[in-house]
């Protein structure tokens, strides 16, 4: 551990010694050589005072009476395992947490550091809010600090783009790879033991098998068997997503994964209502608005759509903006063979709708169209975003292998953009077939409001870039207009045309595996125009929250 973080420790120690609570008016040099402005505030406390209110506090609770006696015994064990994932994510995102927090006496500032898992404001384009810290390293702690992409690409390391390892450099400059299960052996063994204990209590055979296999996977980094077992679970009331899963934190190569966990309780009634939609994927795939060569793949139909109440977030999914729906596993081979599970986090989704989307709509959506902002439309748009990850193309048509591999660090934001627009495409198609109820105007207007909600997260991460691509593309196509009153009004006919055009544009980029073309699209479209920024600033002045922060745990659930 000491060798791994040696460069980073020096870097952050210098930052801390520069004075955490001093005036933040200097500039620093990030690793790409560009100048980044540190927070222009009189003090760290002043910046936090302005930024902390953008988060609305929400208690994560549910009706525990729906669980069996044994499931209520298992639940605390799952939360304990999730808490370990949170600790591991801190070590990946900002390993100097303890020394940073020890230097801060102000409670609100400590809260803000904890929300962001470090000294960079995740919902303000990763702006550093601690004097002297400088830009957030693109490779987090997955790579030696200051190393270039070219140095890694030219190396002979066997696992240089591995999902479950880190790269470190010794005193002689030699690079080596360390697997997660070696680097974090102690913590992972504790988490594994907790899952084994839970498996002993579990009554549902599917859950029992999954917990045992996932426990083994955590200490070996071999996740395939447990991913299959997770998809095979059908009748479980409890669910757990745990491990190193998403690669958003690795902005250098989009390769290495971060630890996270969700502890979930299934809403079986809602889940039954959603079950039919996955079976329609093959037909929707055939009708995608792209040439035939880009839609020859057959999406898996053994996937599930389920609704859950989430009772615990940990690690990557809890950093900055909070996830409200999940589509897993990420393994393309498993997706093609068996599909995925799309998990809708209903209670978190409802909280975002009530506390954020409705207030935004009242401020920025045309008065005549505000009647079309509805929770059912919001739920469906988010749900079909996750389903739409199964549509389109996983392998390039140009012989470059999987799209993820061909596009590297450009993959995630474009894939999220695909899911946004193909989710809307699915809604449109299902309404026409009579498989979905409601008015298309509800879905389109709520989608527009959803973009205005999501772009407030900034463009430092994949979802933000995807949202801005959609906003700018739709604006260019006349899918909406900004009225003289400073509100947004949807043109429903042009909205549908822009949806099809953007779908074709993204799927073609993915199918071609042309990384340079994707980089060009990002630079041109994944930006926030000044006019839109001024509108978003209006929301801030109105004290409309940007996102949620959770009060969670066994005590919040009333289990102590």
PDB file of C-alpha atoms in Angstrom, residues 366-489:
ATOM      1  CA  UNK A 366     -43.194  26.044 -20.746  1.00  0.00           C
ATOM      2  CA  UNK A 367     -46.290  26.689 -18.620  1.00  0.00           C
ATOM      3  CA  UNK A 368     -48.619  25.039 -21.151  1.00  0.00           C
ATOM      4  CA  UNK A 369     -46.530  21.844 -21.137  1.00  0.00           C
ATOM      5  CA  UNK A 370     -45.987  21.475 -17.387  1.00  0.00           C
ATOM      6  CA  UNK A 371     -49.118  19.304 -17.209  1.00  0.00           C
ATOM      7  CA  UNK A 372     -47.148  16.637 -19.114  1.00  0.00           C
ATOM      8  CA  UNK A 373     -44.578  16.186 -16.313  1.00  0.00           C
ATOM      9  CA  UNK A 374     -45.606  12.867 -14.728  1.00  0.00           C
ATOM     10  CA  UNK A 375     -43.911  10.291 -12.505  1.00  0.00           C
ATOM     11  CA  UNK A 376     -45.018   7.332 -14.629  1.00  0.00           C
ATOM     12  CA  UNK A 377     -43.322   8.947 -17.640  1.00  0.00           C
ATOM     13  CA  UNK A 378     -40.190   9.680 -15.591  1.00  0.00           C
ATOM     14  CA  UNK A 379     -40.105   6.104 -14.314  1.00  0.00           C
ATOM     15  CA  UNK A 380     -40.530   4.711 -17.839  1.00  0.00           C
ATOM     16  CA  UNK A 381     -37.882   6.981 -19.368  1.00  0.00           C
ATOM     17  CA  UNK A 382     -35.353   5.947 -16.732  1.00  0.00           C
ATOM     18  CA  UNK A 383     -36.329   2.289 -16.978  1.00  0.00           C
ATOM     19  CA  UNK A 384     -36.067   2.134 -20.748  1.00  0.00           C
ATOM     20  CA  UNK A 385     -32.719   3.924 -20.617  1.00  0.00           C
ATOM     21  CA  UNK A 386     -31.441   0.844 -18.792  1.00  0.00           C
ATOM     22  CA  UNK A 387     -33.234  -1.584 -21.110  1.00  0.00           C
ATOM     23  CA  UNK A 388     -31.799   0.247 -24.116  1.00  0.00           C
ATOM     24  CA  UNK A 389     -28.276  -0.707 -23.083  1.00  0.00           C
ATOM     25  CA  UNK A 390     -29.252  -4.107 -24.509  1.00  0.00           C
ATOM     26  CA  UNK A 391     -30.069  -2.659 -27.925  1.00  0.00           C
ATOM     27  CA  UNK A 392     -27.719  -1.584 -30.676  1.00  0.00           C
ATOM     28  CA  UNK A 393     -24.268  -3.019 -31.133  1.00  0.00           C
ATOM     29  CA  UNK A 394     -21.660  -4.607 -28.862  1.00  0.00           C
ATOM     30  CA  UNK A 395     -19.085  -5.589 -31.482  1.00  0.00           C
ATOM     31  CA  UNK A 396     -17.754  -3.241 -34.149  1.00  0.00           C
ATOM     32  CA  UNK A 397     -18.459  -3.949 -37.823  1.00  0.00           C
ATOM     33  CA  UNK A 398     -14.897  -2.934 -38.685  1.00  0.00           C
ATOM     34  CA  UNK A 399     -13.070  -5.827 -37.031  1.00  0.00           C
ATOM     35  CA  UNK A 400     -11.944  -3.793 -34.015  1.00  0.00           C
ATOM     36  CA  UNK A 401     -13.559  -6.131 -31.495  1.00  0.00           C
ATOM     37  CA  UNK A 402     -15.957  -5.016 -28.796  1.00  0.00           C
ATOM     38  CA  UNK A 403     -17.038  -1.394 -28.893  1.00  0.00           C
ATOM     39  CA  UNK A 404     -15.866  -0.951 -25.279  1.00  0.00           C
ATOM     40  CA  UNK A 405     -12.332  -2.000 -26.220  1.00  0.00           C
ATOM     41  CA  UNK A 406     -12.211   0.029 -29.434  1.00  0.00           C
ATOM     42  CA  UNK A 407     -13.376   3.287 -27.854  1.00  0.00           C
ATOM     43  CA  UNK A 408     -11.526   2.964 -24.516  1.00  0.00           C
ATOM     44  CA  UNK A 409     -12.058   6.131 -22.419  1.00  0.00           C
ATOM     45  CA  UNK A 410     -14.578   7.431 -24.974  1.00  0.00           C
ATOM     46  CA  UNK A 411     -16.857   4.428 -24.543  1.00  0.00           C
ATOM     47  CA  UNK A 412     -18.870   5.175 -21.413  1.00  0.00           C
ATOM     48  CA  UNK A 413     -20.231   8.605 -22.274  1.00  0.00           C
ATOM     49  CA  UNK A 414     -21.293   7.513 -25.767  1.00  0.00           C
ATOM     50  CA  UNK A 415     -22.919   4.343 -24.420  1.00  0.00           C
ATOM     51  CA  UNK A 416     -24.882   6.411 -21.900  1.00  0.00           C
ATOM     52  CA  UNK A 417     -25.943   8.706 -24.737  1.00  0.00           C
ATOM     53  CA  UNK A 418     -27.107   5.691 -26.714  1.00  0.00           C
ATOM     54  CA  UNK A 419     -29.169   4.461 -23.786  1.00  0.00           C
ATOM     55  CA  UNK A 420     -30.757   7.901 -23.342  1.00  0.00           C
ATOM     56  CA  UNK A 421     -31.984   8.201 -26.896  1.00  0.00           C
ATOM     57  CA  UNK A 422     -32.791   4.528 -27.530  1.00  0.00           C
ATOM     58  CA  UNK A 423     -34.768   4.471 -24.294  1.00  0.00           C
ATOM     59  CA  UNK A 424     -36.912   7.227 -25.758  1.00  0.00           C
ATOM     60  CA  UNK A 425     -37.066   5.295 -29.037  1.00  0.00           C
ATOM     61  CA  UNK A 426     -38.374   2.276 -27.112  1.00  0.00           C
ATOM     62  CA  UNK A 427     -41.046   4.355 -25.374  1.00  0.00           C
ATOM     63  CA  UNK A 428     -42.185   5.703 -28.734  1.00  0.00           C
ATOM     64  CA  UNK A 429     -42.334   2.257 -30.313  1.00  0.00           C
ATOM     65  CA  UNK A 430     -44.140   0.639 -27.374  1.00  0.00           C
ATOM     66  CA  UNK A 431     -46.760   3.377 -27.284  1.00  0.00           C
ATOM     67  CA  UNK A 432     -47.466   2.852 -30.974  1.00  0.00           C
ATOM     68  CA  UNK A 433     -47.847  -0.899 -30.388  1.00  0.00           C
ATOM     69  CA  UNK A 434     -50.175  -0.360 -27.447  1.00  0.00           C
ATOM     70  CA  UNK A 435     -47.724  -2.081 -25.081  1.00  0.00           C
ATOM     71  CA  UNK A 436     -47.311   1.092 -23.020  1.00  0.00           C
ATOM     72  CA  UNK A 437     -50.015   3.445 -21.818  1.00  0.00           C
ATOM     73  CA  UNK A 438     -50.061   7.224 -21.797  1.00  0.00           C
ATOM     74  CA  UNK A 439     -49.606  10.280 -23.977  1.00  0.00           C
ATOM     75  CA  UNK A 440     -46.376  10.588 -25.964  1.00  0.00           C
ATOM     76  CA  UNK A 441     -46.342  14.260 -24.954  1.00  0.00           C
ATOM     77  CA  UNK A 442     -45.937  13.186 -21.325  1.00  0.00           C
ATOM     78  CA  UNK A 443     -42.874  11.114 -22.134  1.00  0.00           C
ATOM     79  CA  UNK A 444     -41.222  13.698 -24.399  1.00  0.00           C
ATOM     80  CA  UNK A 445     -41.837  16.641 -22.061  1.00  0.00           C
ATOM     81  CA  UNK A 446     -40.692  14.680 -19.019  1.00  0.00           C
ATOM     82  CA  UNK A 447     -37.604  13.568 -20.985  1.00  0.00           C
ATOM     83  CA  UNK A 448     -36.826  17.231 -21.718  1.00  0.00           C
ATOM     84  CA  UNK A 449     -37.195  18.108 -18.031  1.00  0.00           C
ATOM     85  CA  UNK A 450     -35.001  15.121 -17.218  1.00  0.00           C
ATOM     86  CA  UNK A 451     -32.217  16.499 -19.403  1.00  0.00           C
ATOM     87  CA  UNK A 452     -32.421  19.838 -17.595  1.00  0.00           C
ATOM     88  CA  UNK A 453     -32.179  17.963 -14.303  1.00  0.00           C
ATOM     89  CA  UNK A 454     -29.225  15.820 -15.312  1.00  0.00           C
ATOM     90  CA  UNK A 455     -27.076  18.484 -16.988  1.00  0.00           C
ATOM     91  CA  UNK A 456     -26.758  20.162 -13.613  1.00  0.00           C
ATOM     92  CA  UNK A 457     -24.309  17.376 -12.743  1.00  0.00           C
ATOM     93  CA  UNK A 458     -21.840  18.984 -15.172  1.00  0.00           C
ATOM     94  CA  UNK A 459     -19.889  17.309 -17.960  1.00  0.00           C
ATOM     95  CA  UNK A 460     -17.019  15.790 -15.987  1.00  0.00           C
ATOM     96  CA  UNK A 461     -18.497  12.284 -16.116  1.00  0.00           C
ATOM     97  CA  UNK A 462     -20.162  10.016 -18.648  1.00  0.00           C
ATOM     98  CA  UNK A 463     -23.822  10.779 -17.949  1.00  0.00           C
ATOM     99  CA  UNK A 464     -23.233  14.531 -18.049  1.00  0.00           C
ATOM    100  CA  UNK A 465     -21.492  14.336 -21.408  1.00  0.00           C
ATOM    101  CA  UNK A 466     -24.291  12.147 -22.743  1.00  0.00           C
ATOM    102  CA  UNK A 467     -26.977  14.559 -21.611  1.00  0.00           C
ATOM    103  CA  UNK A 468     -25.271  17.535 -23.207  1.00  0.00           C
ATOM    104  CA  UNK A 469     -24.816  15.692 -26.481  1.00  0.00           C
ATOM    105  CA  UNK A 470     -28.555  15.019 -26.494  1.00  0.00           C
ATOM    106  CA  UNK A 471     -29.440  18.600 -25.528  1.00  0.00           C
ATOM    107  CA  UNK A 472     -27.229  20.185 -28.194  1.00  0.00           C
ATOM    108  CA  UNK A 473     -28.238  17.710 -30.906  1.00  0.00           C
ATOM    109  CA  UNK A 474     -31.964  18.155 -30.193  1.00  0.00           C
ATOM    110  CA  UNK A 475     -31.561  21.936 -30.102  1.00  0.00           C
ATOM    111  CA  UNK A 476     -29.814  21.890 -33.489  1.00  0.00           C
ATOM    112  CA  UNK A 477     -32.693  19.839 -34.927  1.00  0.00           C
ATOM    113  CA  UNK A 478     -35.360  22.192 -33.531  1.00  0.00           C
ATOM    114  CA  UNK A 479     -36.752  19.550 -31.166  1.00  0.00           C
ATOM    115  CA  UNK A 480     -37.365  22.282 -28.610  1.00  0.00           C
ATOM    116  CA  UNK A 481     -37.204  26.042 -28.364  1.00  0.00           C
ATOM    117  CA  UNK A 482     -36.320  28.455 -25.600  1.00  0.00           C
ATOM    118  CA  UNK A 483     -39.174  30.898 -25.261  1.00  0.00           C
ATOM    119  CA  UNK A 484     -38.989  34.631 -24.576  1.00  0.00           C
ATOM    120  CA  UNK A 485     -39.882  33.830 -20.964  1.00  0.00           C
ATOM    121  CA  UNK A 486     -36.760  31.701 -20.596  1.00  0.00           C
ATOM    122  CA  UNK A 487     -38.601  28.387 -20.594  1.00  0.00           C
ATOM    123  CA  UNK A 488     -38.232  25.327 -22.822  1.00  0.00           C
ATOM    124  CA  UNK A 489     -41.020  24.174 -25.115  1.00  0.00           C
TER     125      UNK A 489
END
